[in-house]
Short mmCIF file of N, CA and C in Angstrom, two decimals:
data_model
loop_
_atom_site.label_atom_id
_atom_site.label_comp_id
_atom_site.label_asym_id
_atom_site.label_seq_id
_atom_site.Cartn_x
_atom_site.Cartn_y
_atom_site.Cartn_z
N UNK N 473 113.56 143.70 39.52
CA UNK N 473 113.78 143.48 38.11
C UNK N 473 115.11 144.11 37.73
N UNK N 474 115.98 143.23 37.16
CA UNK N 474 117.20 143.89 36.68
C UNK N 474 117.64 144.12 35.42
N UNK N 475 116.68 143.51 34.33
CA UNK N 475 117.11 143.75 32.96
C UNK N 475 116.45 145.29 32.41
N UNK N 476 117.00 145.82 31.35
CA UNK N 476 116.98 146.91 31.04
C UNK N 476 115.42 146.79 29.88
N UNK N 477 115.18 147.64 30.64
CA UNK N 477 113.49 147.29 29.41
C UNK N 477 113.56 149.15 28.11
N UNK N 478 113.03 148.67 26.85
CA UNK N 478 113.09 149.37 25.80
C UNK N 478 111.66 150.04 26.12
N UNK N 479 110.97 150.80 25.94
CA UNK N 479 110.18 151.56 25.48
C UNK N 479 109.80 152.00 23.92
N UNK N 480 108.74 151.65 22.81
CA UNK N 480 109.36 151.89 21.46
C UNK N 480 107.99 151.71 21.22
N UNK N 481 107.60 152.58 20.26
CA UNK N 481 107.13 152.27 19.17
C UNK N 481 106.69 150.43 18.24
N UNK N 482 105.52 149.99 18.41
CA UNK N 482 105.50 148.61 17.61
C UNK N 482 105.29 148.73 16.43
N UNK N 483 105.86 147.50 15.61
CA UNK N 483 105.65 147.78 13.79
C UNK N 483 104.82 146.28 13.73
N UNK N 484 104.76 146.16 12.37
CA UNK N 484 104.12 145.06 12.21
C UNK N 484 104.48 143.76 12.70
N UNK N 485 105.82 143.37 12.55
CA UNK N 485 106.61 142.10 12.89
C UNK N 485 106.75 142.62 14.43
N UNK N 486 105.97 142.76 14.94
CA UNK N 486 105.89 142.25 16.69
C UNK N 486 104.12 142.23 16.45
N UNK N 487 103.17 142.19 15.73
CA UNK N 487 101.96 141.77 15.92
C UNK N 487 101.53 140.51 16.34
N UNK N 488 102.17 139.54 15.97
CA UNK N 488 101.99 138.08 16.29
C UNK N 488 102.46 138.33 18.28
N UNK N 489 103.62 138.70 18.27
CA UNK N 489 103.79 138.69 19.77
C UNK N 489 102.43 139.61 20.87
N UNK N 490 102.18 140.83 20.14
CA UNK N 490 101.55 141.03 20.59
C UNK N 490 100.28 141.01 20.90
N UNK N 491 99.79 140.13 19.68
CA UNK N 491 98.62 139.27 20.30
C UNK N 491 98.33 138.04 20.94
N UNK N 492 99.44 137.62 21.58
CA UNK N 492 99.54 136.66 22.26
C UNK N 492 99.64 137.09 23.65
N UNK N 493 99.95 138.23 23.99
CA UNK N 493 99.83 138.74 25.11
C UNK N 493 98.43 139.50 25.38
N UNK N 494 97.65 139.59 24.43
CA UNK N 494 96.66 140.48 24.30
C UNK N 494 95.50 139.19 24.90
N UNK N 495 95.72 138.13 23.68
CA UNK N 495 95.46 136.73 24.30
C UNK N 495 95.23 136.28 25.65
N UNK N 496 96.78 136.12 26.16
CA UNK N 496 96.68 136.05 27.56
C UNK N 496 96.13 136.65 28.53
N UNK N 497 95.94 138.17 28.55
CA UNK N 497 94.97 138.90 29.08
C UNK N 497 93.51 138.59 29.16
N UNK N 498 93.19 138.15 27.84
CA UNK N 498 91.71 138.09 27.71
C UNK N 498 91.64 136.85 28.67
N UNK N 499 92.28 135.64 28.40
CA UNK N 499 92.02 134.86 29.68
C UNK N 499 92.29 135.36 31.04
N UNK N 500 93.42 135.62 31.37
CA UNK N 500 93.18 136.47 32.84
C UNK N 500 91.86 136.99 33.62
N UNK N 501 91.40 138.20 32.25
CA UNK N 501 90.19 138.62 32.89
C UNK N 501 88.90 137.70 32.69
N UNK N 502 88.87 136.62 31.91
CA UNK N 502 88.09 135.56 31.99
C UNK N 502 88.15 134.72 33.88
N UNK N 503 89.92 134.22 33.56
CA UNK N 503 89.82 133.74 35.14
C UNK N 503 89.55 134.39 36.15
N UNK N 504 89.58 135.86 36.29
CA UNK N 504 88.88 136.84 37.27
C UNK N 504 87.83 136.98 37.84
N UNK N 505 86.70 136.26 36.64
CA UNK N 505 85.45 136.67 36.49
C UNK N 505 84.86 138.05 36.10
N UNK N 506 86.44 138.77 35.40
CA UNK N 506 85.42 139.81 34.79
C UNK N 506 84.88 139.57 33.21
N UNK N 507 84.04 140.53 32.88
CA UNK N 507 83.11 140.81 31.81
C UNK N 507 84.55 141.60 30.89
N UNK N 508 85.14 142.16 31.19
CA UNK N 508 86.38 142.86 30.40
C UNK N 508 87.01 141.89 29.28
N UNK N 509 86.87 142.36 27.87
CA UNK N 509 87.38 141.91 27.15
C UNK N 509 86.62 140.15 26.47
N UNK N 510 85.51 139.96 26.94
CA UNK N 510 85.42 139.04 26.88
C UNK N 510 83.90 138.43 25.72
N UNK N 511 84.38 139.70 24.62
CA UNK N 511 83.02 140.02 23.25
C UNK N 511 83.63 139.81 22.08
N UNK N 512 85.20 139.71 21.95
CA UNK N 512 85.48 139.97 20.95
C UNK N 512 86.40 140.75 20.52
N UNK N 513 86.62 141.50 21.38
CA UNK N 513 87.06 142.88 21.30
C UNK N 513 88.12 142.70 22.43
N UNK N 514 89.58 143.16 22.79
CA UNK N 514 89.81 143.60 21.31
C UNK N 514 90.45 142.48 20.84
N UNK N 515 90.67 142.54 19.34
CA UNK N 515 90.92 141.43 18.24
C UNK N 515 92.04 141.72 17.84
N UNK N 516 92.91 141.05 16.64
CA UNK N 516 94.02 140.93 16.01
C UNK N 516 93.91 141.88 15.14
N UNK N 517 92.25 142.35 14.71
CA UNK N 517 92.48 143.75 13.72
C UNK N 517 92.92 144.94 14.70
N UNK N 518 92.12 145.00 15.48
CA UNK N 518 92.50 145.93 16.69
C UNK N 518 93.48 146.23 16.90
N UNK N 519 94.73 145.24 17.03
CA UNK N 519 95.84 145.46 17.23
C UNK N 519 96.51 145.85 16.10
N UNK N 520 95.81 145.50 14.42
CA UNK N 520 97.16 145.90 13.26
C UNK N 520 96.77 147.34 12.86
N UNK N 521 95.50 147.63 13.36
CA UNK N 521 95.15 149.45 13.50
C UNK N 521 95.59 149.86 14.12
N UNK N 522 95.97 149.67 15.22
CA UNK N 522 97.11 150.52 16.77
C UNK N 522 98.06 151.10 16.12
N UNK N 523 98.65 149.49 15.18
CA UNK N 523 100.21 149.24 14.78
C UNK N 523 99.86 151.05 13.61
N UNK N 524 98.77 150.03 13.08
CA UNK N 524 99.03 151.23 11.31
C UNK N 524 98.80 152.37 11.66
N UNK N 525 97.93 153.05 12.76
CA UNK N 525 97.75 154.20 13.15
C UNK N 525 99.09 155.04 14.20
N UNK N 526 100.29 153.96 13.99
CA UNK N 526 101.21 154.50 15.36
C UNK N 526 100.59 154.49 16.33
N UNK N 527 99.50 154.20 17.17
CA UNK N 527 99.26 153.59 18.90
C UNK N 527 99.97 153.04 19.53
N UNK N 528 100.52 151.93 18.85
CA UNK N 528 100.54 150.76 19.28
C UNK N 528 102.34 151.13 19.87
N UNK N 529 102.47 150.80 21.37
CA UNK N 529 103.52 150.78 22.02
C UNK N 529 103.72 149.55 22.77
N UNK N 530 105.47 149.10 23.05
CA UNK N 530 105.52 147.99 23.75
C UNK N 530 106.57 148.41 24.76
N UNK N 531 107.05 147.19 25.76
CA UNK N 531 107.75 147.38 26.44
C UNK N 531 108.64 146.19 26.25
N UNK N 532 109.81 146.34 26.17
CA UNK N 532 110.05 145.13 25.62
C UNK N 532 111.83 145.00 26.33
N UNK N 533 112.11 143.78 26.83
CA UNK N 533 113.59 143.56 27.06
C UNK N 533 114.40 142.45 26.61
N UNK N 534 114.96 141.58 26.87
CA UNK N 534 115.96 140.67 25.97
C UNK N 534 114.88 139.30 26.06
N UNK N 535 113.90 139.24 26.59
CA UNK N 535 113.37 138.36 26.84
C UNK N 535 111.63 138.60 26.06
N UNK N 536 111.53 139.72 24.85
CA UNK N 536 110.58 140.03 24.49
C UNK N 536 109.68 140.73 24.76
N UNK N 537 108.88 141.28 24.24
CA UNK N 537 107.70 142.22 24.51
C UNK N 537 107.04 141.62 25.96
N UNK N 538 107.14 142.82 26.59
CA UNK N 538 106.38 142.35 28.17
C UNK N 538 105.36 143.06 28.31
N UNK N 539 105.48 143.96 27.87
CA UNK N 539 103.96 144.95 27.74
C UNK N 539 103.26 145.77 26.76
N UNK N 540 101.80 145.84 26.54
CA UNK N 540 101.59 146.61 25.48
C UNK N 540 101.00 147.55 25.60
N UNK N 541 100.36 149.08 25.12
CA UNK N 541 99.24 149.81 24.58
C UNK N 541 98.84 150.37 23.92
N UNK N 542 97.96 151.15 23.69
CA UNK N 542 97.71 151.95 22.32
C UNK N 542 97.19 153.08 23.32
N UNK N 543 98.71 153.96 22.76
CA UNK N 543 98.64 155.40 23.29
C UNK N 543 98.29 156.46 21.93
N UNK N 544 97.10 156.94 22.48
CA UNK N 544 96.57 158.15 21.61
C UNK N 544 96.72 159.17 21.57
N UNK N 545 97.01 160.44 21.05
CA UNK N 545 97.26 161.61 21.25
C UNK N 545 96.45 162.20 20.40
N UNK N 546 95.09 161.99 20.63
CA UNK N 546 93.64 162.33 19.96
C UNK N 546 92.84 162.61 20.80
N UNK N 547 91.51 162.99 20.60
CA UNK N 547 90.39 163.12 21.51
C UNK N 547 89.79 161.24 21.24
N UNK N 548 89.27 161.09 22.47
CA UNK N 548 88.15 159.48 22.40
C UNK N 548 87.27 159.98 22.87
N UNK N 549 86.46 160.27 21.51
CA UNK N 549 84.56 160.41 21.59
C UNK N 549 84.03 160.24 22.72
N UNK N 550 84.36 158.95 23.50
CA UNK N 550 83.74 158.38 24.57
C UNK N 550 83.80 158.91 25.78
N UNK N 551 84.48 159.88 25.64
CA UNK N 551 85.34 160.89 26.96
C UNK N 551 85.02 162.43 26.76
N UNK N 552 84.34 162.75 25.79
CA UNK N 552 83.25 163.56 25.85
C UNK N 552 81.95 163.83 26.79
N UNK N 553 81.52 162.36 26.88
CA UNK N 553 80.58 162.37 28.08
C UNK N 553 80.92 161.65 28.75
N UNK N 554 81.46 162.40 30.07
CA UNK N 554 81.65 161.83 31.17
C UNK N 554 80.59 162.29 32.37
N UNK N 555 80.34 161.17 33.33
CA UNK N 555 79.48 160.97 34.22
C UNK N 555 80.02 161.31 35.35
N UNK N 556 80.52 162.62 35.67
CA UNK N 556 82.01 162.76 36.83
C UNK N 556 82.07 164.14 36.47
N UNK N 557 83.87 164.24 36.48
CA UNK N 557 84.06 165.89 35.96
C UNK N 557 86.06 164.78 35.67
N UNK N 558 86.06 165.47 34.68
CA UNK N 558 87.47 165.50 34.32
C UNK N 558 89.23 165.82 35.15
N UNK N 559 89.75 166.56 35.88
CA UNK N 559 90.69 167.06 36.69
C UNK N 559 90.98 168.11 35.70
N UNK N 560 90.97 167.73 34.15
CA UNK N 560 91.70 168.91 33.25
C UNK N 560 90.87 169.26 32.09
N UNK N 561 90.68 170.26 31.52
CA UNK N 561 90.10 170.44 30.33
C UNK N 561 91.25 170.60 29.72
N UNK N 562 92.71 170.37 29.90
CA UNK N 562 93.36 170.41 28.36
C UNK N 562 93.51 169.02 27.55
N UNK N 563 94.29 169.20 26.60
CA UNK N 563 94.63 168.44 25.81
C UNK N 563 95.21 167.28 26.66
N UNK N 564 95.06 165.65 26.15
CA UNK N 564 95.08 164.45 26.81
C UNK N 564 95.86 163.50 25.32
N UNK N 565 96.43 162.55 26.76
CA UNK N 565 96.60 161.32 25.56
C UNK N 565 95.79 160.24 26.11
N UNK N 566 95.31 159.41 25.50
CA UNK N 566 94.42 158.24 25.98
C UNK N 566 95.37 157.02 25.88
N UNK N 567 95.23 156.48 27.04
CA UNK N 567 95.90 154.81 27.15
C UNK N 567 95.07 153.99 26.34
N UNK N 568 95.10 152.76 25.84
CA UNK N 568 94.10 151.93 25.92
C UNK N 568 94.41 150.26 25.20
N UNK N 569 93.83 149.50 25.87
CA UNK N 569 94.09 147.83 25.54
C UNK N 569 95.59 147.69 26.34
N UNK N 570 96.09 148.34 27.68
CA UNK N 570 97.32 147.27 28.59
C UNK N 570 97.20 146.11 28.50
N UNK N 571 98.27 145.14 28.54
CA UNK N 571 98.63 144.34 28.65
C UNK N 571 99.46 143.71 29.27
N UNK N 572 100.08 143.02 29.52
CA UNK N 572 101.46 142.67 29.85
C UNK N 572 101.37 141.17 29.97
N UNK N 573 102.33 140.44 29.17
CA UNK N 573 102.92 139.29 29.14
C UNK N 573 102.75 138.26 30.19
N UNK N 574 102.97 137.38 29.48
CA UNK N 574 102.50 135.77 30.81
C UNK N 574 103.53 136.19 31.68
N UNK N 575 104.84 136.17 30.48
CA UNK N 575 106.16 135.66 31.59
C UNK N 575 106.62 137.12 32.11
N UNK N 576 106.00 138.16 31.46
CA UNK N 576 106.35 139.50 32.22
C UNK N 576 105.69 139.84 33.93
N UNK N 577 104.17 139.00 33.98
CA UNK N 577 102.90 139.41 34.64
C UNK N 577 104.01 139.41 36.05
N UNK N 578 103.24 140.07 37.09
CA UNK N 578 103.77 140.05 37.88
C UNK N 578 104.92 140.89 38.36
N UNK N 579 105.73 141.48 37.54
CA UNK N 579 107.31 141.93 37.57
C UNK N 579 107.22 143.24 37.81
N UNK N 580 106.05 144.35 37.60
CA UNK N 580 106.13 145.75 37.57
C UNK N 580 106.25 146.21 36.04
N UNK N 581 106.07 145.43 35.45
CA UNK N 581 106.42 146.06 33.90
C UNK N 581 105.02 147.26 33.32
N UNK N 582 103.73 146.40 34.17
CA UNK N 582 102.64 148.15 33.39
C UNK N 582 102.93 149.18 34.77
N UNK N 583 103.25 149.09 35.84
CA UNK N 583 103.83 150.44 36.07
C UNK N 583 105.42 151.03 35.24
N UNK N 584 105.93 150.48 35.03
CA UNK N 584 107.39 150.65 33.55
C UNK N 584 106.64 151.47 32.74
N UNK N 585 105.15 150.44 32.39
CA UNK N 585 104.54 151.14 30.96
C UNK N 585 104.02 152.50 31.06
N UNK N 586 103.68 152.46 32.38
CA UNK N 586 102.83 153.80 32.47
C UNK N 586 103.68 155.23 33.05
N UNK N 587 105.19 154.37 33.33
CA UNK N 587 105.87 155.92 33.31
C UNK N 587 106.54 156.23 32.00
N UNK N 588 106.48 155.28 31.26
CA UNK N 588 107.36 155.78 30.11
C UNK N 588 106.40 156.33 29.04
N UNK N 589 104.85 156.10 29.41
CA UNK N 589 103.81 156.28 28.74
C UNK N 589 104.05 158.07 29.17
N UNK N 590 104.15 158.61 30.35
CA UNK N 590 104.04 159.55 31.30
C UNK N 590 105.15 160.12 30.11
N UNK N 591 106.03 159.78 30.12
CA UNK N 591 107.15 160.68 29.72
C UNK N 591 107.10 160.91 28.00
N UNK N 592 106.64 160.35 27.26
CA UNK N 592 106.22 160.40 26.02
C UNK N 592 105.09 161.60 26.11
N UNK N 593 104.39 161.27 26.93
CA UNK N 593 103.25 162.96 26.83
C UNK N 593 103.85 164.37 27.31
N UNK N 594 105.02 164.11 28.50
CA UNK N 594 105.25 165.45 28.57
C UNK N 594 106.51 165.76 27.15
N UNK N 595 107.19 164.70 27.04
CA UNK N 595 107.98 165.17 25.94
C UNK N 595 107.40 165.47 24.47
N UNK N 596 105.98 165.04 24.31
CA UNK N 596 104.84 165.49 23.22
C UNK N 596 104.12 167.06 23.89
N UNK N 597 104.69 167.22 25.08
CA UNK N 597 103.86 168.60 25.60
C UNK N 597 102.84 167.96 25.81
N UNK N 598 102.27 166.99 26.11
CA UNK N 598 100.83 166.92 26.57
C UNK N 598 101.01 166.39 28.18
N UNK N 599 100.20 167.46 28.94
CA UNK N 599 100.37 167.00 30.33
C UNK N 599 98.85 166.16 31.38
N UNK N 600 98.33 166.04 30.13
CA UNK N 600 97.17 165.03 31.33
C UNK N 600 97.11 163.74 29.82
N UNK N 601 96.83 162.74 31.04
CA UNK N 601 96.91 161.23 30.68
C UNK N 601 95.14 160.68 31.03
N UNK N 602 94.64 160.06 30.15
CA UNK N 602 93.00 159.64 30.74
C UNK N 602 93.38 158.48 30.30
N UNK N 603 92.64 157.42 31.04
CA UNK N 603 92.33 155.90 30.81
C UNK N 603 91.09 155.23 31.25
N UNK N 604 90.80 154.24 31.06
CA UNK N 604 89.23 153.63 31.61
C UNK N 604 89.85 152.51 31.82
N UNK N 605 88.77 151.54 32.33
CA UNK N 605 88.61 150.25 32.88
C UNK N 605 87.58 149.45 33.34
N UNK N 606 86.96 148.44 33.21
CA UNK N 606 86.13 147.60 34.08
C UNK N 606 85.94 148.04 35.54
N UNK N 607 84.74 148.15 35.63
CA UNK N 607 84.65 147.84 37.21
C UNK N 607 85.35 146.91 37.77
N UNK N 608 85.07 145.89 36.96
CA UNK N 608 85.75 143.97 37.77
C UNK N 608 87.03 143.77 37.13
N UNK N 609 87.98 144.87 36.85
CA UNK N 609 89.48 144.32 36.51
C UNK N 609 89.96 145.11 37.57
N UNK N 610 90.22 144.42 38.96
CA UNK N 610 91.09 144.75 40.17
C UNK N 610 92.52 145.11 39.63
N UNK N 611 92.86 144.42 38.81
CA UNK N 611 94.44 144.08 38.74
C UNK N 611 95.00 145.80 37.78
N UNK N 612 94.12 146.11 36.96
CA UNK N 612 94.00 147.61 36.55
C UNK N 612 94.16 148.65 37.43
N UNK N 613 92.72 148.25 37.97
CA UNK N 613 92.42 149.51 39.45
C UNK N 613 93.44 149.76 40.13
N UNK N 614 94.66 148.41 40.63
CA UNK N 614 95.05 148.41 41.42
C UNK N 614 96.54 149.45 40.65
N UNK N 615 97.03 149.33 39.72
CA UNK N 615 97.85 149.68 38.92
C UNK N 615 97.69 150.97 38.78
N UNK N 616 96.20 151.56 38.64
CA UNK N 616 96.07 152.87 38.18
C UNK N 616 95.89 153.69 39.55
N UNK N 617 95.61 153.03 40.46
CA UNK N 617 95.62 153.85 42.08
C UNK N 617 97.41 153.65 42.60
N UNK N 618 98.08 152.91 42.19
CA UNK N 618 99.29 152.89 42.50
C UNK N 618 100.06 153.96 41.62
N UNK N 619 99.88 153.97 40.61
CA UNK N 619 100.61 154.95 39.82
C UNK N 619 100.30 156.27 39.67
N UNK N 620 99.03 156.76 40.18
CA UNK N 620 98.48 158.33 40.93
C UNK N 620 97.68 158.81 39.62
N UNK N 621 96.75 158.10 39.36
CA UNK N 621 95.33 158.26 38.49
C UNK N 621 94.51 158.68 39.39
N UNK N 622 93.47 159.21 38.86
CA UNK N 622 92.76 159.54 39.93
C UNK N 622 91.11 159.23 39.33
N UNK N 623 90.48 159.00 40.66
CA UNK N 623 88.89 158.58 39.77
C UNK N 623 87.99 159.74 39.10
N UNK N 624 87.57 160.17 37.86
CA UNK N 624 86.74 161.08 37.43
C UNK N 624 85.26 160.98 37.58
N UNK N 625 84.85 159.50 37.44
CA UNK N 625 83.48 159.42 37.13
C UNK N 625 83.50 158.17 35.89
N UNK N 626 82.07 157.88 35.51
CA UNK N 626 82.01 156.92 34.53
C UNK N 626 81.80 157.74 33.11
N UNK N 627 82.62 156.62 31.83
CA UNK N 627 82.24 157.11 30.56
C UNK N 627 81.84 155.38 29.71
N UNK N 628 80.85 155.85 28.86
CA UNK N 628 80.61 154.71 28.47
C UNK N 628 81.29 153.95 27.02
N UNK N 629 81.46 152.67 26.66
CA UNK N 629 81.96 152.54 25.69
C UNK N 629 81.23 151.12 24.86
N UNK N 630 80.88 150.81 24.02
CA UNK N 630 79.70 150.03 23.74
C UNK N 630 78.79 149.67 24.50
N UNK N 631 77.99 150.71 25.05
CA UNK N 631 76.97 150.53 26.26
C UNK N 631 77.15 150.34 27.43
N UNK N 632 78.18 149.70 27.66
CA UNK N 632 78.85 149.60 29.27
C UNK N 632 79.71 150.62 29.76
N UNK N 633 79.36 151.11 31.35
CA UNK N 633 80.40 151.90 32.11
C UNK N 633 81.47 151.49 32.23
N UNK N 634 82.44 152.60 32.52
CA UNK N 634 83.75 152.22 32.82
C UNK N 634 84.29 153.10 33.44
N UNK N 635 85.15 152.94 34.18
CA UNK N 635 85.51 153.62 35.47
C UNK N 635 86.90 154.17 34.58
N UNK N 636 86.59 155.90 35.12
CA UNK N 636 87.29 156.79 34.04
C UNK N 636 88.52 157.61 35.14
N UNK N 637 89.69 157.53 34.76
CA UNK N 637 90.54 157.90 35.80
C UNK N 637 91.53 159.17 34.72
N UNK N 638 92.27 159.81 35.09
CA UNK N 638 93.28 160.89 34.96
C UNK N 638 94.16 161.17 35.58
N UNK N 639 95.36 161.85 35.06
CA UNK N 639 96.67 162.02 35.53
C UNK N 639 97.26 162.99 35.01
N UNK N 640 97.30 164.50 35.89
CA UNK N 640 97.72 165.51 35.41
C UNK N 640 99.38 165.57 36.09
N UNK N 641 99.86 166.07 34.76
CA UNK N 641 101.27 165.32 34.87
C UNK N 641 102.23 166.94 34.80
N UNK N 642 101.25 168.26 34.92
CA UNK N 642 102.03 169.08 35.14
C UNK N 642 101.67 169.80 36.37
#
Protein backbone atom coordinates (compact mmCIF):
# COMPACT_ATOMS: atom_id res chain seq x y z
CA UNK A 1 0.00 0.00 0.00
CA UNK A 2 1.42 3.32 -0.95
CA UNK A 3 -1.00 6.05 -0.27
CA UNK A 4 -0.75 7.94 2.90
CA UNK A 5 -3.73 7.02 5.20
CA UNK A 6 -5.21 9.85 7.92
CA UNK A 7 -6.14 8.61 11.23
CA UNK A 8 -8.98 11.19 12.72
CA UNK A 9 -11.59 11.58 14.56
CA UNK A 10 -15.34 11.13 12.50
CA UNK A 11 -18.01 13.99 12.49
CA UNK A 12 -21.25 13.77 11.20
CA UNK A 13 -20.73 14.35 7.35
CA UNK A 14 -18.74 11.04 7.03
CA UNK A 15 -21.88 9.07 8.62
CA UNK A 16 -23.42 8.20 5.35
CA UNK A 17 -19.86 6.81 4.32
CA UNK A 18 -19.60 5.14 7.21
CA UNK A 19 -22.45 3.23 7.12
CA UNK A 20 -21.92 1.91 4.05
CA UNK A 21 -18.97 0.26 5.12
CA UNK A 22 -20.59 -0.84 8.26
CA UNK A 23 -23.15 -2.21 5.60
CA UNK A 24 -20.70 -4.02 3.76
CA UNK A 25 -19.45 -5.79 6.71
CA UNK A 26 -22.70 -6.95 7.82
CA UNK A 27 -22.84 -8.77 4.48
CA UNK A 28 -19.39 -10.17 4.68
CA UNK A 29 -20.17 -11.74 7.91
CA UNK A 30 -23.51 -12.88 6.45
CA UNK A 31 -21.37 -14.47 3.42
CA UNK A 32 -19.13 -16.18 6.10
CA UNK A 33 -21.82 -17.78 7.71
CA UNK A 34 -21.37 -16.00 10.78
CA UNK A 35 -24.16 -15.04 13.32
CA UNK A 36 -22.01 -11.58 13.85
CA UNK A 37 -23.87 -8.64 13.23
CA UNK A 38 -26.64 -10.14 11.74
CA UNK A 39 -29.90 -8.75 14.45
CA UNK A 40 -29.83 -5.46 13.73
CA UNK A 41 -27.23 -4.25 15.42
CA UNK A 42 -25.17 -2.40 14.76
CA UNK A 43 -27.43 0.27 13.00
CA UNK A 44 -27.14 3.84 11.58
CA UNK A 45 -28.15 5.06 15.20
CA UNK A 46 -25.24 3.18 16.46
CA UNK A 47 -23.07 4.80 14.38
CA UNK A 48 -24.50 8.72 14.96
CA UNK A 49 -23.87 7.84 18.90
CA UNK A 50 -20.12 6.78 18.24
CA UNK A 51 -20.06 10.03 16.09
CA UNK A 52 -21.97 12.24 19.07
CA UNK A 53 -20.18 10.52 21.84
CA UNK A 54 -16.53 11.08 20.03
CA UNK A 55 -15.98 7.02 19.43
CA UNK A 56 -16.33 7.08 16.32
CA UNK A 57 -12.78 6.89 14.38
CA UNK A 58 -11.82 6.39 10.69
CA UNK A 59 -9.07 5.66 8.57
CA UNK A 60 -9.25 7.37 5.73
CA UNK A 61 -6.92 8.27 2.43
CA UNK A 62 -7.54 10.12 -0.94
CA UNK A 63 -9.72 7.45 -1.89
CA UNK A 64 -12.09 7.74 1.33
CA UNK A 65 -12.80 6.26 4.56
CA UNK A 66 -11.29 2.67 4.53
CA UNK A 67 -11.79 1.88 7.98
CA UNK A 68 -13.85 2.38 10.99
CA UNK A 69 -14.31 2.09 15.01
CA UNK A 70 -15.62 3.18 18.04
CA UNK A 71 -12.78 3.59 20.37
CA UNK A 72 -13.76 4.00 24.04
CA UNK A 73 -11.88 5.28 26.78
CA UNK A 74 -14.57 4.08 29.35
CA UNK A 75 -15.24 0.98 31.22
CA UNK A 76 -17.83 -1.70 28.97
CA UNK A 77 -20.10 -3.20 31.61
CA UNK A 78 -19.75 -6.31 29.64
CA UNK A 79 -16.07 -6.71 30.55
CA UNK A 80 -16.76 -6.75 34.05
CA UNK A 81 -17.59 -10.32 33.81
CA UNK A 82 -15.28 -12.07 32.21
CA UNK A 83 -15.15 -15.90 31.86
CA UNK A 84 -11.11 -15.98 31.69
CA UNK A 85 -8.86 -13.52 33.60
CA UNK A 86 -7.96 -10.19 32.00
CA UNK A 87 -3.74 -9.69 31.36
CA UNK A 88 -4.36 -6.15 33.18
CA UNK A 89 -6.41 -4.70 35.84
CA UNK A 90 -5.63 -1.14 34.70
CA UNK A 91 -7.38 1.27 32.94
CA UNK A 92 -8.42 0.14 29.09
CA UNK A 93 -9.76 1.55 25.95
CA UNK A 94 -12.34 -0.65 24.23
CA UNK A 95 -12.36 -1.15 20.35
CA UNK A 96 -15.63 -1.83 18.96
CA UNK A 97 -17.86 -2.21 15.53
CA UNK A 98 -14.24 -2.57 12.91
CA UNK A 99 -14.81 -2.27 9.76
CA UNK A 100 -13.13 -1.66 6.75
CA UNK A 101 -14.31 -0.75 3.31
CA UNK A 102 -15.23 -2.84 0.14
CA UNK A 103 -12.54 -1.14 -1.83
CA UNK A 104 -10.17 -0.88 1.26
CA UNK A 105 -10.85 -4.90 2.30
CA UNK A 106 -7.99 -6.71 1.77
CA UNK A 107 -5.08 -3.93 1.80
CA UNK A 108 -3.97 -4.06 5.63
CA UNK A 109 -5.91 -1.04 6.52
CA UNK A 110 -7.56 -2.71 10.19
CA UNK A 111 -4.05 -3.62 11.05
CA UNK A 112 -3.30 0.58 10.09
CA UNK A 113 -6.44 0.82 12.38
CA UNK A 114 -5.27 -0.97 15.16
CA UNK A 115 -1.84 0.66 15.38
CA UNK A 116 -2.97 4.00 15.22
CA UNK A 117 -5.78 2.87 17.59
CA UNK A 118 -2.47 1.61 19.77
CA UNK A 119 -0.98 4.96 19.61
CA UNK A 120 -3.98 7.12 20.57
CA UNK A 121 -4.07 5.05 23.99
CA UNK A 122 -0.55 5.40 24.84
CA UNK A 123 -0.63 9.08 23.86
CA UNK A 124 -4.10 9.20 26.17
CA UNK A 125 -1.73 7.29 28.81
CA UNK A 126 -3.81 4.36 28.58
CA UNK A 127 -1.73 1.24 28.09
CA UNK A 128 -4.04 -1.86 27.69
CA UNK A 129 -6.44 -2.15 24.67
CA UNK A 130 -9.59 -4.93 25.12
CA UNK A 131 -11.77 -6.01 22.20
CA UNK A 132 -14.30 -8.94 21.53
CA UNK A 133 -15.52 -10.84 18.66
CA UNK A 134 -17.60 -13.75 17.29
CA UNK A 135 -16.46 -17.02 17.54
CA UNK A 136 -17.30 -17.38 13.58
CA UNK A 137 -15.61 -14.01 12.41
CA UNK A 138 -12.14 -15.69 11.27
CA UNK A 139 -11.28 -12.60 9.42
CA UNK A 140 -11.20 -10.65 13.11
CA UNK A 141 -9.46 -13.54 14.89
CA UNK A 142 -7.14 -13.54 12.31
CA UNK A 143 -6.35 -9.67 12.61
CA UNK A 144 -6.36 -9.72 16.34
CA UNK A 145 -3.75 -12.81 16.59
CA UNK A 146 -1.69 -10.95 13.96
CA UNK A 147 -1.53 -7.75 15.67
CA UNK A 148 -0.53 -9.40 19.34
CA UNK A 149 -4.03 -9.55 21.25
CA UNK A 150 -4.10 -12.06 23.25
CA UNK A 151 -7.05 -14.54 24.27
CA UNK A 152 -8.62 -13.72 27.91
CA UNK A 153 -11.63 -15.82 28.06
CA UNK A 154 -15.36 -15.18 27.13
CA UNK A 155 -17.58 -12.00 28.01
CA UNK A 156 -21.05 -11.84 27.14
CA UNK A 157 -22.98 -9.23 25.21
CA UNK A 158 -26.80 -9.59 24.51
CA UNK A 159 -26.68 -13.14 25.70
CA UNK A 160 -24.11 -14.38 23.40
CA UNK A 161 -20.28 -15.18 24.07
CA UNK A 162 -17.61 -13.56 22.63
CA UNK A 163 -14.20 -14.23 22.47
CA UNK A 164 -12.45 -11.50 24.66
CA UNK A 165 -8.82 -10.59 23.74
CA UNK A 166 -6.20 -7.74 25.20
CA UNK A 167 -3.21 -5.85 24.47
CA UNK A 168 -0.94 -4.52 27.01
CA UNK A 169 0.83 -1.91 25.29
CA UNK A 170 3.28 -1.02 28.11
Amino acid sequence: MTSQTEFRQANLSDLNEIWQIIQFAIASRKADGSKQWQDGYPNIDSVRTDINNSYAHVLSNENGIMAYAAVIFDIEPAYEQIEGTWLSDQNYVVVHRIAVSEKGKGQGFAKILMHEIEQLAIAKETFSIRVDTNYDNPAMLRILDQTGYQYCGEVYFRGDARKAFEKVLN
